Amino acid sequence: MRKDLLKYTALVLLAATVTSCQKVIDVDLNSGDPKVVIEGGISDQPGPYHIRLTRTVNFDRPNEFPAISGASVRISDDAGNAEMLTETSPGIYTCSTLLGTPGRVYTLEVSADGEVYTSSSTLPDPVPIDSLTLEDALFGAGKTVNVHFRDPAGIVNYYRVIQVVNGVERKDIYGTDDKLLDGTEIQLTLFNQLEDSLVNGDTVDIRLQSIDKISFEYFRTLAQLTGSGGPPSDAPANPISGISNGALGYFTAYSVKSKRIIVR
Amino acid sequence: MLIPAATLHAQTGSGKFTLSGYAKDANTGEELIGATISVRELPGTGAVTNAYGYYSLTLPPGSYSVTAQSIGYQAHTEAISLTKSVKMDFVLGQAENELTEVVVSSKKQNENITQTQMGVEKLDMKEIQNIPVLMGEKDVLKTIQLRPGVKSAGEGNSGFYVRGGGADQNLILLDEATVYNASHLLGFFSVFNTDALKDVTLYKGSQPAQYGGRLSSVLDIRMQDGNDKNYGVEGGIGLISSRLKVEGPIVKDKGSFTVSGRRTYADLFLKLSGDSSINRARLYFYDLNAKANYRINDRNRIFLSGYFGKDVMGFGDNFGFDWGNATGTLRWNHLFSDRLFSNTSLIYSNYNYNIHIKYGSFQGDILSRIRNFNLKQDFSYFANAKNEFQFGLNSIYHKIVPGAITIANNETTSETNMPHNHGWENAAYLTHKWKPQTWLNFEYGVRLSSFSALGPGSFYTFTPVGEPVDTTSYKAGDFVKTYVLLEPRFAVNYIINEKSSAKLAYGRNTQNLHLLSNSTSGNPTDLWIPSSLNVKPEISDQVSLGYFRNFRDNMFEFSTEIYYKDMRNQIDYRDGAQLQFNETVESQLLFGTGRAYGAEFFLKKKQGKLTGWVGYTLSKSEKKINGINGGEWYNARQDRTHDVSVVGIYELSRKWTVSGTWVYYTGNAVTFPSGKYEVDGHIVNYYTERNGYRMPDYHRLDLGVTWMRKKTERTESSWNFSLYNAYGRENAYSITFEENPDDPTRTQAVRTTLFRWIPSITYNFKF
C-alpha cells in the first residue's frame, strides 16, 4: 500500500516539472560482453512451463535479442522430482511433466557456453481474491480495477498482480508485500497509464500471484527501472537478481488465483 | 588565587585602555557585521566587528586616527585621544554609486589579504540585487554558487556542493537555527527572502571551531534587525511571486522589528483553466521572516527571530503534499566587560512534510519530521590587540519522526509509526586568534564534540548483506551509543605586504546527521538519520593553501586556493535500496571513504563602472564504497572537472545598470546503460560501472537590466528585467534511455531540458 502512495507522489512530482522540452540525442555508450538473460517460472497451475534464454545487446542495436540454443536446462524440486527441459523453439525450453506444488523449493540449473547459472525459488500457498471493484480513474474518463484480498496473518507474504485486458497481458508491474498490512484486508489499486485506461466493455482478468521474497525483490527493483516504480533514481542499478553467476532475469515459483470483471 | 575583575582590569590597564563599541548603518541603525576597525598609527593592529556588530580594541594610551569601514559603506575616521577606556560607536553612511569613484581609504579595503581565515566567501547583499537569476527572484543560494569551489547541484535543485562534498554536508544556519531543506518548489528557489537578510558568509571547510556539524561547509545567514529610526516598507511584485517587508522602531534607537513575507501565485493562473485536470491543481509556497530586538541597556540586548515557510502541492482533495521549515531563535547579548562579550541563544528548528491521499474509499496520511532544540553559549574575550579568545558550548537535542502512516480503508484504520530517533549532540570549543607580528596571524583552536544516540526504541545490528541479526530494546533516556570526537582547526596568514599574503589552513569536521536520498533532485521526502550503532559519524580532514593578491590599489582582488579533503564513513546505498518507510533502513546502507581535491581561482573587480568577478575551479571528487563498483574508486555524482563563473555589473548611468552572468561546468558523473535486454516484454537497460559516464557540459548566459526610476533619500522604485538562459541553450536536466514510442524495434536516449529563454519583470519599491 505504501508503494502505491509513493508511486502516486512520484507521478505528481514528475508532472510538476512539466514546462520542459525533450529531444532524442545520440549518446556514445560502451559496448560490453553479452550477458545471459533467463526468464521463466513454475506455478501451481498445470503446465507446460517455459524458460526463455536470450542475451543482452548493445544499446544502439535494434531490439532483437539473440536466443541461446543448445543450452542444458533442468528444473528440480526438493522432493526428488526433476526434469531436463527440451528446446521447443530457439531459446525456449519447455517443462512438461512437473506440476508446481505449494511448499516446495524449485531449483533451476542452466548450463550454456561453459557457464552454469542456478536459481532457487519457494512456491508459496495461494491466496484467493475476495473481489474486484471498479473506480473512476484519477485522470481522464476511464476506470481502474481494485483488487481485494485478505492477507494471511502471522506469515510473511509477497504478491504480484498481473492485469490481463481483453486477453492481452499488461506490462505494468504491480505488487506488494504485507509489511504494515499483515492479516488485514488488502486493497491494491491497479493504476494505468493515461492512454491505457479501462473503458466500458473491457474484459479484465486479474491474477493474484503469491511469490517468495527473492522474486518480490526482483520485480520491485525491475519496476524501478521500467518506470512503474517511481522517480528516476540517482544511481540506477540492475534489478536484484536471484540467479547466480551474473545472469540477468528471473526464475520464480508462484501460486495463483484469478478473477474476472467486465468494465461497465 | 582569585583576582577581582576590577583589579585585573586595572592591572592590564596599566599601559592599555580599551576602545569598544558598535559599527552601525547611519540610516537604519543596523549593526554591521565584519566591519574593520583600523588604527592608522598602528598598522597591522585592528579589529573586526563580530556577528552583532561589536568590536573591542585594547591599545596603549595615545592619540589615534581610527577608521571604520565596511563593504558598501563610506569609511569613517575619528580622531581620538585615548586616556581611558571609552565606548565609541561608528555610524557609517552608505557608499554613493560607484560613478563618483570615491577613493576613500581604499588602501585599507584589503580585508581579503589581512583576514586569517581562508576558504571564505562573503556575499555583499547589495551586489545580489543586481545579479540576474531565474524568474527575477534574488536568491542567495544561487548567488553563492557563482563563487569558486561552490557548485550548483543543477537546474531545478537549490542544493549545492562545496569542494566535492555532498549536498547534505553543508550546514545552513539562519540566525543560528539549522535549516534542513532550503528549497521551495522542489528546488527551483531557496527559502531565503533576500530582503530580510543582513549577512551571508560561506565557510568552505576550514571553518573556525565555533562551527561544527557538517563536513563540507557552513553557510551562516544573519537576518536584519530592522530600522530603529524610521518605519519603512519595501517590496516587489514579480511574475512568479511578490514580497513585502515592514520594519521600524519599537522604541526609537533602542529597539526595532522587521517582518518580511513572500508568496507565489502561479496557482492562481492554474485556477483560470477550463480543464479540470489543471484547475484543481494547487502549487504555491510562502515564507515569513520576523525579527525583533531591544537594547535593554548598554550591556544587554535581546533578540527574537523566526522563520516560517511552507510549500504546498496538491490536486483537489485527492492529493496533498506540503512541507516546510520553521525556526525560532531567542538571544541575549551581554557585555560582562568591554572586553568580554557573551551571547546566549535558545534555538528551535523544525522541518516536516505531510502527504495526504484520498482515492475512493481509501485514505492515507503520511507525516515525517525532524526537530531540534538547541542551547548555545558563546564568549568572545578581547584580551588585547594581539590576542582574542572565543570559547563556548553548544547542546542540541534531535528528535526525528521518520514516518507516521495512517491508512483508512472502508471500515479499517491502521496506524503505523516508524520508530522515532533521538540524538543528543554536544560541543565545547576554544579558539585563539593570535597576532604575534603585524605580518603573521594565527587562528587556531579545537572543538570537542560528542553525539549520543538515545532510546527509546529497538536497535538492530545487521550481517554484511543487510539481514537483521540482533535487536536490543532501549528505554527512554538510555544511551545506546556515544561517539566523542576531537576536531582541531588551524589557520595561519603570512602577510607579505599590504597587497599580498599567503595562507595555510587545516580543519577536521564531523557530521552526525546524514541525509538519505537516492533521487536525482533533492526530494522533500529525503530522510535524515542520526549516527547510531551501525552508522558511524562522518569525519573529514581538509588542508588548504592559498595566495592572495590585490592590484591597482585594491581595485582588483585575486586569490587562488588549493585544497585536499579526505572523508571517512561516507554513506551510499545498496542497489535497489528501499529508503522510505523502512524500519531497518540502516540495512540498506553501505559505507566507505571519499576524497576531493582541487584548485580555485578568483579575480574580482570592486570599483569603477564595471564590477564583477571571474571564478574558476578545477577539481575531482571520488568515492570508494564497500559493495559498489567492486570496491573500486568511482566518481562521485558531484565530480565536475571544470567550473567557470563570470559575473559582470555595469553602471551605465545613475538610473541604468546592466548585468550579466555566464556559467559553464562539466556535467555530473552519471550511470548510463552499457547494453539492454528483454524481460516480460520490457526492454530493460543493463548497467555496468557506477558513474562511469558524464552528462553533457552545461553553460548558460543570464542578462539583466535595472532601471532605477526614482531614488530619493527615503523612497526608491525600480524596474528589473531579466532574461534567464539568454541564448536558449538546451542544457540537459536528465538523459533517460527508453523504448522508442514510434518504433518498438529500437530504443533511444532522450534528453530533457527544463528551461530555455525565461524572461521576467519585477517592480521593486521602498518607502
PDB file of N, CA and C in Angstrom, chain A residues 186-212:
ATOM      1  N   ILE A 186      -6.464  -6.425   2.181  1.00  0.00           N
ATOM      2  CA  ILE A 186      -5.640  -5.536   1.363  1.00  0.00           C
ATOM      3  C   ILE A 186      -6.409  -5.118   0.125  1.00  0.00           C
ATOM      4  N   GLN A 187      -6.277  -3.828  -0.208  1.00  0.00           N
ATOM      5  CA  GLN A 187      -6.843  -3.345  -1.469  1.00  0.00           C
ATOM      6  C   GLN A 187      -5.691  -2.814  -2.323  1.00  0.00           C
ATOM      7  N   LEU A 188      -5.554  -3.365  -3.498  1.00  0.00           N
ATOM      8  CA  LEU A 188      -4.489  -2.934  -4.391  1.00  0.00           C
ATOM      9  C   LEU A 188      -5.136  -2.265  -5.599  1.00  0.00           C
ATOM     10  N   THR A 189      -4.782  -1.002  -5.834  1.00  0.00           N
ATOM     11  CA  THR A 189      -5.342  -0.288  -6.989  1.00  0.00           C
ATOM     12  C   THR A 189      -4.373  -0.404  -8.154  1.00  0.00           C
ATOM     13  N   LEU A 190      -4.888  -0.842  -9.299  1.00  0.00           N
ATOM     14  CA  LEU A 190      -4.014  -1.050 -10.452  1.00  0.00           C
ATOM     15  C   LEU A 190      -4.050   0.187 -11.339  1.00  0.00           C
ATOM     16  N   PHE A 191      -3.201   1.181 -10.972  1.00  0.00           N
ATOM     17  CA  PHE A 191      -3.149   2.412 -11.766  1.00  0.00           C
ATOM     18  C   PHE A 191      -2.634   2.112 -13.156  1.00  0.00           C
ATOM     19  N   ASN A 192      -3.236   2.758 -14.150  1.00  0.00           N
ATOM     20  CA  ASN A 192      -2.796   2.599 -15.526  1.00  0.00           C
ATOM     21  C   ASN A 192      -2.209   3.890 -16.034  1.00  0.00           C
ATOM     22  N   GLN A 193      -1.429   3.774 -17.118  1.00  0.00           N
ATOM     23  CA  GLN A 193      -1.025   4.982 -17.840  1.00  0.00           C
ATOM     24  C   GLN A 193      -2.282   5.618 -18.401  1.00  0.00           C
ATOM     25  N   LEU A 194      -2.230   6.934 -18.591  1.00  0.00           N
ATOM     26  CA  LEU A 194      -3.405   7.680 -19.042  1.00  0.00           C
ATOM     27  C   LEU A 194      -4.029   7.091 -20.296  1.00  0.00           C
ATOM     28  N   GLU A 195      -3.165   6.721 -21.262  1.00  0.00           N
ATOM     29  CA  GLU A 195      -3.716   6.245 -22.529  1.00  0.00           C
ATOM     30  C   GLU A 195      -4.184   4.793 -22.444  1.00  0.00           C
ATOM     31  N   ASP A 196      -3.940   4.131 -21.311  1.00  0.00           N
ATOM     32  CA  ASP A 196      -4.328   2.727 -21.193  1.00  0.00           C
ATOM     33  C   ASP A 196      -5.493   2.530 -20.240  1.00  0.00           C
ATOM     34  N   SER A 197      -6.248   3.573 -19.971  1.00  0.00           N
ATOM     35  CA  SER A 197      -7.382   3.430 -19.052  1.00  0.00           C
ATOM     36  C   SER A 197      -8.350   2.383 -19.554  1.00  0.00           C
ATOM     37  N   LEU A 198      -9.028   1.748 -18.619  1.00  0.00           N
ATOM     38  CA  LEU A 198     -10.017   0.744 -18.983  1.00  0.00           C
ATOM     39  C   LEU A 198     -11.307   1.425 -19.404  1.00  0.00           C
ATOM     40  N   VAL A 199     -11.935   0.910 -20.447  1.00  0.00           N
ATOM     41  CA  VAL A 199     -13.192   1.508 -20.901  1.00  0.00           C
ATOM     42  C   VAL A 199     -14.312   0.475 -20.807  1.00  0.00           C
ATOM     43  N   ASN A 200     -15.527   0.975 -20.889  1.00  0.00           N
ATOM     44  CA  ASN A 200     -16.690   0.076 -20.779  1.00  0.00           C
ATOM     45  C   ASN A 200     -16.609  -1.030 -21.826  1.00  0.00           C
ATOM     46  N   GLY A 201     -16.906  -2.216 -21.393  1.00  0.00           N
ATOM     47  CA  GLY A 201     -16.880  -3.350 -22.306  1.00  0.00           C
ATOM     48  C   GLY A 201     -15.609  -4.173 -22.199  1.00  0.00           C
ATOM     49  N   ASP A 202     -14.571  -3.591 -21.598  1.00  0.00           N
ATOM     50  CA  ASP A 202     -13.319  -4.350 -21.448  1.00  0.00           C
ATOM     51  C   ASP A 202     -13.524  -5.539 -20.522  1.00  0.00           C
ATOM     52  N   THR A 203     -12.922  -6.661 -20.900  1.00  0.00           N
ATOM     53  CA  THR A 203     -12.918  -7.824 -20.020  1.00  0.00           C
ATOM     54  C   THR A 203     -11.571  -7.871 -19.329  1.00  0.00           C
ATOM     55  N   VAL A 204     -11.585  -7.838 -18.022  1.00  0.00           N
ATOM     56  CA  VAL A 204     -10.325  -7.767 -17.274  1.00  0.00           C
ATOM     57  C   VAL A 204     -10.173  -9.016 -16.418  1.00  0.00           C
ATOM     58  N   ASP A 205      -9.078  -9.749 -16.629  1.00  0.00           N
ATOM     59  CA  ASP A 205      -8.749 -10.896 -15.773  1.00  0.00           C
ATOM     60  C   ASP A 205      -7.624 -10.491 -14.850  1.00  0.00           C
ATOM     61  N   ILE A 206      -7.830 -10.705 -13.563  1.00  0.00           N
ATOM     62  CA  ILE A 206      -6.794 -10.366 -12.594  1.00  0.00           C
ATOM     63  C   ILE A 206      -6.227 -11.661 -12.029  1.00  0.00           C
ATOM     64  N   ARG A 207      -4.891 -11.763 -12.050  1.00  0.00           N
ATOM     65  CA  ARG A 207      -4.246 -12.945 -11.473  1.00  0.00           C
ATOM     66  C   ARG A 207      -3.432 -12.508 -10.275  1.00  0.00           C
ATOM     67  N   LEU A 208      -3.799 -13.018  -9.112  1.00  0.00           N
ATOM     68  CA  LEU A 208      -3.064 -12.689  -7.881  1.00  0.00           C
ATOM     69  C   LEU A 208      -2.046 -13.795  -7.638  1.00  0.00           C
ATOM     70  N   GLN A 209      -0.776 -13.468  -7.794  1.00  0.00           N
ATOM     71  CA  GLN A 209       0.278 -14.453  -7.597  1.00  0.00           C
ATOM     72  C   GLN A 209       0.872 -14.307  -6.218  1.00  0.00           C
ATOM     73  N   SER A 210       1.070 -15.439  -5.526  1.00  0.00           N
ATOM     74  CA  SER A 210       1.843 -15.411  -4.279  1.00  0.00           C
ATOM     75  C   SER A 210       3.252 -15.853  -4.632  1.00  0.00           C
ATOM     76  N   ILE A 211       4.229 -15.012  -4.289  1.00  0.00           N
ATOM     77  CA  ILE A 211       5.622 -15.293  -4.658  1.00  0.00           C
ATOM     78  C   ILE A 211       6.508 -15.232  -3.427  1.00  0.00           C
ATOM     79  N   ASP A 212       7.764 -15.664  -3.591  1.00  0.00           N
ATOM     80  CA  ASP A 212       8.668 -15.616  -2.434  1.00  0.00           C
ATOM     81  C   ASP A 212       9.454 -14.311  -2.424  1.00  0.00           C
TER      82      ASP A 212
END
